[in-house]
mmCIF file of C-alpha atoms and ligand atoms in Angstrom:
data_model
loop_
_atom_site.group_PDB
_atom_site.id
_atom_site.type_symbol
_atom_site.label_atom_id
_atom_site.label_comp_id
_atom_site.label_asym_id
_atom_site.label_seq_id
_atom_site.Cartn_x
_atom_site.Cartn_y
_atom_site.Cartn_z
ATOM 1 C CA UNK J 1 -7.125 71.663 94.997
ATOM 2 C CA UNK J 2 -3.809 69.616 93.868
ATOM 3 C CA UNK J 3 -4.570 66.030 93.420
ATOM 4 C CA UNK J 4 -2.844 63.750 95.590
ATOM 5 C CA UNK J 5 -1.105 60.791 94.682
ATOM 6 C CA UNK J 6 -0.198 57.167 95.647
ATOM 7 C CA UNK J 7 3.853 57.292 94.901
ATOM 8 C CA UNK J 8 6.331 54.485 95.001
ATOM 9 C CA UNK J 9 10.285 55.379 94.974
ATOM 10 C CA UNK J 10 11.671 52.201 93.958
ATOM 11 C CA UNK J 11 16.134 52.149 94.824
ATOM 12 C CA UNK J 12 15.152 54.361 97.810
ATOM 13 C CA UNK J 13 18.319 53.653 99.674
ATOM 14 C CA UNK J 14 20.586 54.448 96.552
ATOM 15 C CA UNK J 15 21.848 58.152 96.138
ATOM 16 C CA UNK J 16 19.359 59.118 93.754
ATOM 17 C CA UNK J 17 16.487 57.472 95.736
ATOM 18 C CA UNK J 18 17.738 59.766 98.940
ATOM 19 C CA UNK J 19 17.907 62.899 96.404
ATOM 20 C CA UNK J 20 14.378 62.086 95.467
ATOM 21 C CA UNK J 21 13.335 61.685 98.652
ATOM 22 C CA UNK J 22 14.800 65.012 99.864
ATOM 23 C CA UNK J 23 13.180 66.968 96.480
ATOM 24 C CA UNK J 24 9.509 65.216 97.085
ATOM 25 C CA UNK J 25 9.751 66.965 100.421
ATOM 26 C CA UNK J 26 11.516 70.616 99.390
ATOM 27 C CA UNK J 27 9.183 71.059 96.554
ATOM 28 C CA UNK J 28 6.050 69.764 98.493
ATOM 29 C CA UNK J 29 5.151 67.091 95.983
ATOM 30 C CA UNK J 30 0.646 66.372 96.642
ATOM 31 C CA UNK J 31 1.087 63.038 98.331
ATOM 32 C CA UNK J 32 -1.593 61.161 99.608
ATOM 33 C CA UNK J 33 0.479 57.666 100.366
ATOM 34 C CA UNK J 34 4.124 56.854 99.513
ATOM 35 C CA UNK J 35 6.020 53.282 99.732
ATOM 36 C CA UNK J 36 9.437 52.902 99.565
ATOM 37 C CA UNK J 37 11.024 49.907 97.857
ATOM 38 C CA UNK J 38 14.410 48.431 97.438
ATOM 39 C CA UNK J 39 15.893 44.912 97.419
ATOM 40 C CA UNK J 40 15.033 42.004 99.117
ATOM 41 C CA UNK J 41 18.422 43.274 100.945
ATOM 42 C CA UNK J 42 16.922 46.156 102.350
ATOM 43 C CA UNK J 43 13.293 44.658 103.240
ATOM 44 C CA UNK J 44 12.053 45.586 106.490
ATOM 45 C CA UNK J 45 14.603 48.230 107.242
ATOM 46 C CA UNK J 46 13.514 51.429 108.681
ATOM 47 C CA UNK J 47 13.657 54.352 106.506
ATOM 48 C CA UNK J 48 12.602 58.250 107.864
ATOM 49 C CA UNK J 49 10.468 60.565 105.223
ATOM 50 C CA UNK J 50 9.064 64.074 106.671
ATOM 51 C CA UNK J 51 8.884 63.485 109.950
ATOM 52 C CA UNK J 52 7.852 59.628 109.849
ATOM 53 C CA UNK J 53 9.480 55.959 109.932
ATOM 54 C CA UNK J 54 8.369 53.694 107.068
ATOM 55 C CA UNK J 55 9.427 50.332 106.618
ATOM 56 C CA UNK J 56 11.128 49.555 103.379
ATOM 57 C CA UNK J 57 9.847 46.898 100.822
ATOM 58 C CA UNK J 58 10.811 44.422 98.436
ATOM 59 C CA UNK J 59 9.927 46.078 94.985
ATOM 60 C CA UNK J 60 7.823 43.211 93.013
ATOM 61 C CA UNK J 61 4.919 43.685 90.737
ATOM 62 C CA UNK J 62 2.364 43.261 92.967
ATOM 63 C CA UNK J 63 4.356 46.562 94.937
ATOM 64 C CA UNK J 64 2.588 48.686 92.455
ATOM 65 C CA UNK J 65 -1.233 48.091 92.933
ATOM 66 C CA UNK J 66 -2.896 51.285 93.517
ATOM 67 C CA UNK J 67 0.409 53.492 92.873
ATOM 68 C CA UNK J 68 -0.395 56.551 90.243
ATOM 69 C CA UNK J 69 3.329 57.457 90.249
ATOM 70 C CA UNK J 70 6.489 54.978 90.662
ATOM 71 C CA UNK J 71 9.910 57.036 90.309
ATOM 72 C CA UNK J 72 12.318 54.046 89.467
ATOM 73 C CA UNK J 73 16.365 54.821 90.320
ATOM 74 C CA UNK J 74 17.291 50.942 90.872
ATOM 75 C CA UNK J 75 19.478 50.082 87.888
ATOM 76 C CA UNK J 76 18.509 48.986 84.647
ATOM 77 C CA UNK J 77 17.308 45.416 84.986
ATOM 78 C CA UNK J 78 15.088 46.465 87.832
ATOM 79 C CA UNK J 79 13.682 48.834 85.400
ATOM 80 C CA UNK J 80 13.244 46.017 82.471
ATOM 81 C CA UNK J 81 11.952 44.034 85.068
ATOM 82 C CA UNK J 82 9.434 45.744 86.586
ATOM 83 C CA UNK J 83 8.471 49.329 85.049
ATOM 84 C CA UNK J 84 6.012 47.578 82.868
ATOM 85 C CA UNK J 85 4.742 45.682 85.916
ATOM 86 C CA UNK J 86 3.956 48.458 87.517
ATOM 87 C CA UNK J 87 2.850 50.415 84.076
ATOM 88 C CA UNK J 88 0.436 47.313 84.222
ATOM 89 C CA UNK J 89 -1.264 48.089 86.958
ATOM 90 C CA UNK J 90 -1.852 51.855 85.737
ATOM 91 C CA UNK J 91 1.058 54.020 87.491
ATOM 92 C CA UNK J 92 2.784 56.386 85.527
ATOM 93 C CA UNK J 93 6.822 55.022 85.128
ATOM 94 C CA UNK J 94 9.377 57.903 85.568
ATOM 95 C CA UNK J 95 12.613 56.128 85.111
ATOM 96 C CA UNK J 96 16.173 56.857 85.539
ATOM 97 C CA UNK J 97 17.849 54.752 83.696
ATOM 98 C CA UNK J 98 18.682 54.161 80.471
ATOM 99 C CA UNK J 99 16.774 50.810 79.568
ATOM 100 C CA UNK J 100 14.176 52.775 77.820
ATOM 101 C CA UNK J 101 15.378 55.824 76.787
ATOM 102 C CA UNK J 102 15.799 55.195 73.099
ATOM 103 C CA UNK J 103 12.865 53.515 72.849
ATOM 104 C CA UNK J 104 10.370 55.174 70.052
ATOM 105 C CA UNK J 105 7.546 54.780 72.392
ATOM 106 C CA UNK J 106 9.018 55.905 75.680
ATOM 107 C CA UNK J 107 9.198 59.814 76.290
ATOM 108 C CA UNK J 108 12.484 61.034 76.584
ATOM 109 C CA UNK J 109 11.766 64.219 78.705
ATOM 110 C CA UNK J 110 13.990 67.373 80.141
ATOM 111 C CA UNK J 111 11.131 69.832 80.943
ATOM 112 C CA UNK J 112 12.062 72.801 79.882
ATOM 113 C CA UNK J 113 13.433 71.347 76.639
ATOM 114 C CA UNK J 114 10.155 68.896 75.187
ATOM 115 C CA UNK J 115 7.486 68.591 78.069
ATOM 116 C CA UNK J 116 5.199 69.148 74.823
ATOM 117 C CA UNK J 117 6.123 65.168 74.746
ATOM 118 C CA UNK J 118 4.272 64.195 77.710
ATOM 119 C CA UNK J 119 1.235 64.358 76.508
ATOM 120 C CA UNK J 120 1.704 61.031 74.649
ATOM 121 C CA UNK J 121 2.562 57.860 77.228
ATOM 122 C CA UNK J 122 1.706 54.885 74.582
ATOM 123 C CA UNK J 123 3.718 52.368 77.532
ATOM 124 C CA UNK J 124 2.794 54.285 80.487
ATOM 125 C CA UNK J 125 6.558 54.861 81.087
ATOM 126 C CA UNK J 126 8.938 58.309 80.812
ATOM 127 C CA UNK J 127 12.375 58.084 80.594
ATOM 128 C CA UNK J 128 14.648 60.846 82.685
ATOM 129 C CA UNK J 129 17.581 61.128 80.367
ATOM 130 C CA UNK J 130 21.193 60.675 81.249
ATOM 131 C CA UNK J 131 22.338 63.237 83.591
ATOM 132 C CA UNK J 132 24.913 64.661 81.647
ATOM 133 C CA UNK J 133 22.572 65.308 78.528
ATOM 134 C CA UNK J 134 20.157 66.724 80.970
ATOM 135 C CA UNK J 135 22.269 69.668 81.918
ATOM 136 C CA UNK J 136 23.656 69.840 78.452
ATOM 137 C CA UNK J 137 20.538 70.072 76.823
ATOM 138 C CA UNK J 138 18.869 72.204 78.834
ATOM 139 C CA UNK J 139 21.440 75.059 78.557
ATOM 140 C CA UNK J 140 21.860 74.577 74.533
ATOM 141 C CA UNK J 141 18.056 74.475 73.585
ATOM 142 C CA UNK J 142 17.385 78.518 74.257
ATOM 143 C CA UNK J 143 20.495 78.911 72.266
ATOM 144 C CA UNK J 144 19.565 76.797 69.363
ATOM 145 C CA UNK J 145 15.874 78.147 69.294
ATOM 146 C CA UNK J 146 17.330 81.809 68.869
ATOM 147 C CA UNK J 147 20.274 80.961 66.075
ATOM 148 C CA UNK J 148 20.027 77.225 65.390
ATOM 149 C CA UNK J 149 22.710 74.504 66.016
ATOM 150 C CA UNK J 150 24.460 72.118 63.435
ATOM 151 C CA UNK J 151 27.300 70.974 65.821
ATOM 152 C CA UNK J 152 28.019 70.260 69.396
ATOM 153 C CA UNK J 153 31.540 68.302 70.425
ATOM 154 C CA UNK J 154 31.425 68.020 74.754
ATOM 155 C CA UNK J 155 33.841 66.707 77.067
ATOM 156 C CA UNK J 156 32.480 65.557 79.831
ATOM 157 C CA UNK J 157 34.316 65.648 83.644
ATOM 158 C CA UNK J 158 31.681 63.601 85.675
ATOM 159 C CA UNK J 159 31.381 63.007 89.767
ATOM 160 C CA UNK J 160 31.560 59.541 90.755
ATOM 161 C CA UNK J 161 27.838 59.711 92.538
ATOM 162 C CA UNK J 162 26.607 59.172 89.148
ATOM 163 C CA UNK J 163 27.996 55.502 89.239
ATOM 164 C CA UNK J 164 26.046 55.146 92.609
ATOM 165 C CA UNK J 165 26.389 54.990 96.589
ATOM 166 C CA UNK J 166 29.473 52.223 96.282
ATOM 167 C CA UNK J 167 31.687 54.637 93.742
ATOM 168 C CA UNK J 168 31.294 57.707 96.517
ATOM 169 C CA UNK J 169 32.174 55.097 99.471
ATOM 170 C CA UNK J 170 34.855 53.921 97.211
ATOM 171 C CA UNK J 171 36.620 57.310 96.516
ATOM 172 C CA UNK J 172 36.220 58.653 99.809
ATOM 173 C CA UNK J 173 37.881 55.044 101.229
ATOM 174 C CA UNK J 174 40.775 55.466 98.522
ATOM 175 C CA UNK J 175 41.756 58.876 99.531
ATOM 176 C CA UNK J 176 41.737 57.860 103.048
ATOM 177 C CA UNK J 177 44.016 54.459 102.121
ATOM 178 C CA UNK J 178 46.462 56.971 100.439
ATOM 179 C CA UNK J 179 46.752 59.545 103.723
ATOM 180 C CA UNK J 180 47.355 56.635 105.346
ATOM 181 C CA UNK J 181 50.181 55.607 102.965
ATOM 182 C CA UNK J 182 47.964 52.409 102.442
ATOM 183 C CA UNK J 183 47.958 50.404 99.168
ATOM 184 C CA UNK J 184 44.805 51.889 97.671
ATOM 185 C CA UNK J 185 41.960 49.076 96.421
ATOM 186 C CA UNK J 186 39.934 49.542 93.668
ATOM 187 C CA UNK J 187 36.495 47.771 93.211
ATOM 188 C CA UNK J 188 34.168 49.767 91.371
ATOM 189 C CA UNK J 189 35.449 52.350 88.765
ATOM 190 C CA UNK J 190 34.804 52.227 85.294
ATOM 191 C CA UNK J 191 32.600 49.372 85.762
ATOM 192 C CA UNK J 192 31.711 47.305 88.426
ATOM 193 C CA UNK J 193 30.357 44.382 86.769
ATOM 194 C CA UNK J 194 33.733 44.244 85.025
ATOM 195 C CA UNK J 195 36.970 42.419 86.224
ATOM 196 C CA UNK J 196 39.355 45.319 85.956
ATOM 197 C CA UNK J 197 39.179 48.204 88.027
ATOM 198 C CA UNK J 198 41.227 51.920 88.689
ATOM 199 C CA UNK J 199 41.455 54.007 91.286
ATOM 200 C CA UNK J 200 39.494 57.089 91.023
ATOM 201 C CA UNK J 201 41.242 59.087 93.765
ATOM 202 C CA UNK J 202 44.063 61.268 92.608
ATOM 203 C CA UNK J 203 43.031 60.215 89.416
ATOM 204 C CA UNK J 204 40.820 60.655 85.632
ATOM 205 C CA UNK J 205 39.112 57.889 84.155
ATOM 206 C CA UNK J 206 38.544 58.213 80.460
ATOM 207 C CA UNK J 207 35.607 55.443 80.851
ATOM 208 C CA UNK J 208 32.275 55.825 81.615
ATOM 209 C CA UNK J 209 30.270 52.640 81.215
ATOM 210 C CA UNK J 210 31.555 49.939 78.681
ATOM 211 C CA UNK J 211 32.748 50.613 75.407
ATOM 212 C CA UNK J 212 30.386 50.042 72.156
ATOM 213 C CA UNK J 213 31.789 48.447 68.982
ATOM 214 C CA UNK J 214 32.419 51.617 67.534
ATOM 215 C CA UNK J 215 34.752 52.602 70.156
ATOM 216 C CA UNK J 216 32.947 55.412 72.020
ATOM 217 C CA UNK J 217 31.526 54.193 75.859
ATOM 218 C CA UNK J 218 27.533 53.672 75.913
ATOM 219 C CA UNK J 219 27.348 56.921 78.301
ATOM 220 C CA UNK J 220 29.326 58.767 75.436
ATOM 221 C CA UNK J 221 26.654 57.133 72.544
ATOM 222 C CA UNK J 222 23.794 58.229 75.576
ATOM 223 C CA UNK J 223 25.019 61.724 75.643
ATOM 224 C CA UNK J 224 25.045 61.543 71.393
ATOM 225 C CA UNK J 225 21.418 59.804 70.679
ATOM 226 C CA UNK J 226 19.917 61.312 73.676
ATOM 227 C CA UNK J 227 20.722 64.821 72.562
ATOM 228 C CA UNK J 228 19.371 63.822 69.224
ATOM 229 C CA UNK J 229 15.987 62.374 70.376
ATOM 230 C CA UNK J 230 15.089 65.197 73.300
ATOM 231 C CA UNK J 231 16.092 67.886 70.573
ATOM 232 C CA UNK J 232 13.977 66.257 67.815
ATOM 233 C CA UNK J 233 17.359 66.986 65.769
ATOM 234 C CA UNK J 234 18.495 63.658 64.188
ATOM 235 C CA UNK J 235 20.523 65.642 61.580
ATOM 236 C CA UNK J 236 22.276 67.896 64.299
ATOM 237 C CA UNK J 237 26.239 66.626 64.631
ATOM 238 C CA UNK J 238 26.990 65.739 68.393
ATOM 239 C CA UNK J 239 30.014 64.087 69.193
ATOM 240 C CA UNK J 240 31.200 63.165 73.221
ATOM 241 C CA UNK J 241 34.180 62.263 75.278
ATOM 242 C CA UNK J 242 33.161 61.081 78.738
ATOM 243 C CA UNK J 243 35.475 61.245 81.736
ATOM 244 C CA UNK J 244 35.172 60.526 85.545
ATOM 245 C CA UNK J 245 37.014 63.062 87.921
ATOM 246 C CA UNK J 246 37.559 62.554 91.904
ATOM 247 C CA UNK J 247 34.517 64.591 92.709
ATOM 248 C CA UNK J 248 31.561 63.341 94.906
ATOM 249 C CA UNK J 249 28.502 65.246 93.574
ATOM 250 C CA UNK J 250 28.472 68.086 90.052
ATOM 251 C CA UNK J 251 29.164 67.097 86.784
ATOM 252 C CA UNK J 252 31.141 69.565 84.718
ATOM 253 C CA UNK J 253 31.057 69.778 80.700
ATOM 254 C CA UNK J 254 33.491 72.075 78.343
ATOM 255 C CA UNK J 255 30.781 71.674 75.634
ATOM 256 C CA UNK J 256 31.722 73.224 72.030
ATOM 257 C CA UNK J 257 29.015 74.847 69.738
ATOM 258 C CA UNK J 258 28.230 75.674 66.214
ATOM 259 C CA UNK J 259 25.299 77.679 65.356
ATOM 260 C CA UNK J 260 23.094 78.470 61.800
ATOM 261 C CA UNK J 261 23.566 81.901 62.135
ATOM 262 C CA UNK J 262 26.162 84.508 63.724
ATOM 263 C CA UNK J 263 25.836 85.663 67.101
ATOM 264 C CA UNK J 264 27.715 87.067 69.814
ATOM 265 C CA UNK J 265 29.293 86.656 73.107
ATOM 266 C CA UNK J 266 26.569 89.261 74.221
ATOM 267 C CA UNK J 267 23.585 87.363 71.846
ATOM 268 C CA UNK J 268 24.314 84.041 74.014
ATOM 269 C CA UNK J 269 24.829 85.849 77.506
ATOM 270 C CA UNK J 270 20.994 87.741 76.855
ATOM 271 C CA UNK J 271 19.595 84.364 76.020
ATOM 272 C CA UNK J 272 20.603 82.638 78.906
ATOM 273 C CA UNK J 273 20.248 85.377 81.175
ATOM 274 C CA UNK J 274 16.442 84.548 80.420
ATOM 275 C CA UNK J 275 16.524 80.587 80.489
ATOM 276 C CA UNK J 276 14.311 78.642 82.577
ATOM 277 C CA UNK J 277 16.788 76.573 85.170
ATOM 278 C CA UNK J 278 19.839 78.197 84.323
ATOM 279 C CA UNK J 279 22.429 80.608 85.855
ATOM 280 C CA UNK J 280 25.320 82.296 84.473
ATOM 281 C CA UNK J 281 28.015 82.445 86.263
ATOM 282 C CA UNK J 282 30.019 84.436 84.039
ATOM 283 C CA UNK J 283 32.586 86.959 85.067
ATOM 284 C CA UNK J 284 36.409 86.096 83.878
ATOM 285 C CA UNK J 285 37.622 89.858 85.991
ATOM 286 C CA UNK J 286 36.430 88.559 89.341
ATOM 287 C CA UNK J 287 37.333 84.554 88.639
ATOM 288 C CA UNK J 288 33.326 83.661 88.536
ATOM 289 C CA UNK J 289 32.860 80.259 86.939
ATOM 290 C CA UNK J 290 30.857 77.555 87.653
ATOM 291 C CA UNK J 291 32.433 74.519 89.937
ATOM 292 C CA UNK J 292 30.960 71.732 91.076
ATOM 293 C CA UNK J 293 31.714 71.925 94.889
ATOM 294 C CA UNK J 294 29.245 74.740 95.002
ATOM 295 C CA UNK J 295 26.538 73.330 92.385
ATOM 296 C CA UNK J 296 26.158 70.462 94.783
ATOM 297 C CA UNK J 297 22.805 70.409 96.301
ATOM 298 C CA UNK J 298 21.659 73.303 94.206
ATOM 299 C CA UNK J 299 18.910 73.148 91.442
ATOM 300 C CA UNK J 300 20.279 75.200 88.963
ATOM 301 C CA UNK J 301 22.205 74.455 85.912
ATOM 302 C CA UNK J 302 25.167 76.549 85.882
ATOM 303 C CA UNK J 303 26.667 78.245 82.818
ATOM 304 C CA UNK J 304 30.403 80.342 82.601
ATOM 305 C CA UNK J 305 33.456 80.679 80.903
ATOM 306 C CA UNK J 306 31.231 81.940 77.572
ATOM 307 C CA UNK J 307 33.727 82.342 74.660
ATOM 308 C CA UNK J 308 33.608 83.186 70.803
ATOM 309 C CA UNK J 309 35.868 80.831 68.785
ATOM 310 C CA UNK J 310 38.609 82.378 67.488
ATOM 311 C CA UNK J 311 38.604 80.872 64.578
ATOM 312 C CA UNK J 312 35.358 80.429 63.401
ATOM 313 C CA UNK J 313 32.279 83.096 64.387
ATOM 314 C CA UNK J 314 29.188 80.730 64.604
ATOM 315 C CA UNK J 315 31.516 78.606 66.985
ATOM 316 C CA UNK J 316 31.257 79.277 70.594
ATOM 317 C CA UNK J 317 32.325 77.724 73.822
ATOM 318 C CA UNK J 318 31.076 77.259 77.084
ATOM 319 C CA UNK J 319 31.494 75.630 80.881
ATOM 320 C CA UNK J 320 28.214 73.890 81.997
ATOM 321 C CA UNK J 321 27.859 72.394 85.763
ATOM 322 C CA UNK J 322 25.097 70.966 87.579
ATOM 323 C CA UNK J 323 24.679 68.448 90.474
ATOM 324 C CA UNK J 324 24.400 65.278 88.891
ATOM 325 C CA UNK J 325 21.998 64.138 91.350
ATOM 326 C CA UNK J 326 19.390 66.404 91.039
ATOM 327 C CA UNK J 327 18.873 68.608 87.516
ATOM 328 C CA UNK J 328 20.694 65.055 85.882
ATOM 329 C CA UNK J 329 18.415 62.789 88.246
ATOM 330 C CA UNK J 330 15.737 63.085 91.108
ATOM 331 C CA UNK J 331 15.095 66.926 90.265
ATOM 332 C CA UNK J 332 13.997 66.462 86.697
ATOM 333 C CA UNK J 333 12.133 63.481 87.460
ATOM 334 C CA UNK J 334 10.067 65.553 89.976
ATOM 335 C CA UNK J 335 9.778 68.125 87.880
ATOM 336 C CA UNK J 336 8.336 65.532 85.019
ATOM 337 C CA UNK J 337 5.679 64.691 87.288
ATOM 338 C CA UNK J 338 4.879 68.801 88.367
ATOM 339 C CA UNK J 339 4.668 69.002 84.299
ATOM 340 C CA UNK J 340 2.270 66.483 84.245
ATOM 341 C CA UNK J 341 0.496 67.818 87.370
ATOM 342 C CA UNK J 342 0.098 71.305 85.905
ATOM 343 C CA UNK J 343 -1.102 69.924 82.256
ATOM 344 C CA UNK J 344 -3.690 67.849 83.969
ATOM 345 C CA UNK J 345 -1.973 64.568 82.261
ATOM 346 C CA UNK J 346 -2.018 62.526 85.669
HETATM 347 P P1 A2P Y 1 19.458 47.934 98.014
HETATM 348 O O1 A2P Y 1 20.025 49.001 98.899
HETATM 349 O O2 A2P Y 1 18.422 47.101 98.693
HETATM 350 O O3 A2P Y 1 20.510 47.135 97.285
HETATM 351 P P2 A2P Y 1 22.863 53.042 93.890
HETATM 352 O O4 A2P Y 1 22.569 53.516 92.505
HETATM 353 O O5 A2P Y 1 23.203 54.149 94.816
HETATM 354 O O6 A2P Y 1 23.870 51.944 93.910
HETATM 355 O O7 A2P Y 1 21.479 52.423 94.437
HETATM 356 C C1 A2P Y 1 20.821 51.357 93.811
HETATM 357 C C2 A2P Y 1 19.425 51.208 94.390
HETATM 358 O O8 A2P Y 1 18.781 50.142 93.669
HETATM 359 C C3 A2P Y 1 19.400 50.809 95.841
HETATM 360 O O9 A2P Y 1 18.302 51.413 96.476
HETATM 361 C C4 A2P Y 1 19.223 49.291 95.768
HETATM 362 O O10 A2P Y 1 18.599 48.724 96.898
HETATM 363 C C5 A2P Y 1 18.261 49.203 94.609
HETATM 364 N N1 A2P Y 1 18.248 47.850 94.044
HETATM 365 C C6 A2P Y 1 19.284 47.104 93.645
HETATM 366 N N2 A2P Y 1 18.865 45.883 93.210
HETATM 367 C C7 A2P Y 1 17.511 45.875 93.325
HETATM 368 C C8 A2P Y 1 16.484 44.918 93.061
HETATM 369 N N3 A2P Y 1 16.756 43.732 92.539
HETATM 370 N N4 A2P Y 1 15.195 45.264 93.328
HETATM 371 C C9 A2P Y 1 14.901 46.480 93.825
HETATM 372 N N5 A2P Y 1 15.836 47.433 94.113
HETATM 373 C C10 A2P Y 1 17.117 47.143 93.877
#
């Protein structure tokens, strides 16, 4: 029989904490007991999960006694904060953000990529990488495993439920303002913790996150090391442009390649035909492409518009989509823990 566990989803009333919510109960996730914690904002408020009303609570350390499995989606600080509280007290950390992704001791894990990883927790925490690396990953590694990969340049176009439940009420209240013939406010986008802001609706934001000192954003440089580390390729060239669109839920990547060895068109549709958590969606006569109004709320990662460079035969290009939400958040954090669960490692 499946073990069952003590869980804790900690940013339950954020939109990856609903997605993870929704997933736990989908993919039947063995749970014996499950607490939901948020902000001191949020404590007492009633929250519904299968069937039943819980009461939401304050996420400190002493949250964690007992828990085997604490699926963290509350920002970073909350992660700094209190992941190795709860590590502590023996639950396994699966974290969403980025606070410990690049650390040497912290699992950096995309299942179907490096679960091999899991088997070594030194800090008792795994990170879930950045979303748009997930799906990126994901669809490249069965590629590079059948004719290697020296080079990959993506541009990212990314929805704005990535930067949380305030950026989706934001866009959705911008496109109203502008029916309306409104002046259209701005509070959010790129960054909410900085002083200038832009309108996403009926607009493209060539910022994701702050800039570095070398001039890309950090989500670009996450897209860039991340890649490197869950590939266990620091040589392999990755370079990224990362852009916000006016879309609620998908994120979309034109993502080019460069492989070791020749291959073609057919070579990279036969490989992904076969790839764990992908779908091609690949047929230029009848317009089939992936978009991401109809990824959202679906687990796959979708791949399309498959091309051979022109100029350059180990160079290939390709359209990748998933919903940011799930595959690039709550899904692949699930599926961490089902890894885990099926290797007997919790
Ligand atoms: P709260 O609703 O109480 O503010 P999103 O990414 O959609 O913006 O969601 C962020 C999530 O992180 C929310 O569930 C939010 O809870 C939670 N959160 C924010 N600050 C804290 C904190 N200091 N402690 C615990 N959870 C927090």
């Amino acid at each position: 029989m499946t073990k069952q566990l003590i869980v804790a989803v900690v940013g339950a009333t954020g939109a990856v904490g609903s997605k993870l919510m929704e997933k736990l109960i989908e993919r039947k996730f063995p749970i014996k007991h499950i607490k939901f914690l948020a902000s001191a904002r949020s404590a007492g408020k009633a929250i519904e999960f299968n069937g039943q009303t819980y009461t939401i609570e304050e996420a400190t350390p002493e949250s964690f006694e007992g828990v085997n499995i604490a699926l963290f989606s509350a920002g970073g600080s909350v992660s700094e904060k209190l992941a190795p509280e709860a590590a502590k007290r023996g639950a396994i950390v699966i974290d969403n953000t980025s606070h410990f992704r690049m650390d040497p001791e912290v699992p950096l894990v995309v299942p179907e990529v490096n679960r091999h990883v899991l088997k070594n927790i030194p800090k008792g925490i795994i990170a879930n990488p950045n979303c748009s690396t997930i799906q990126m990953v994901a669809a490249l590694q069965p590629i590079r495993e059948k004719f290697g990969l020296t080079k990959v340049v993506v541009s990212t176009y990314q929805a704005v439920s990535g930067s949380g439940v305030a950026a989706i009420d934001e866009l959705r209240e911008q496109s109203t303002q502008w029916e309306a013939g409104k002046n259209v406010e701005a509070n959010v986008l790129p960054v909410k913790s900085d002083a200038k802001h832009y309108p996403i609706a009926r607009n493209v934001i060539p910022q994701i996150d702050k800039f570095t000192n070398n001039g890309f954003t950090y989500e670009e440089m996450k897209m860039i090391n991340e890649t490197k580390k869950i590939m266990e390729a620091p040589e392999l060239s990755v370079a990224a442009t990362c852009v916000r669109v006016p879309v609620v839920s998908g994120h979309s990547e034109s993502v080019y390649i460069e492989l070791e060895q020749e291959a073609t068109v057919q070579d990279i549709f036969a490989t992904l035909q076969d790839a764990p958590g992908i779908v091609l969606q690949d047929d230029i006569t009848q317009q089939v492409y992936p978009m991401p109004l109809f990824a959202e709320n679906e687990e796959p990662i979708f791949v399309g518009r498959i091309r051979q460079d022109l100029d350059n035969k180990k160079g290939f290009h390709l359209w990748i989509v998933a919903d940011n939400l799930l595959k690039g958040a709550a899904l692949n954090s699930i599926q961490i823990a089902e890894a885990m669960l099926e290797d007997n490692l919790l």
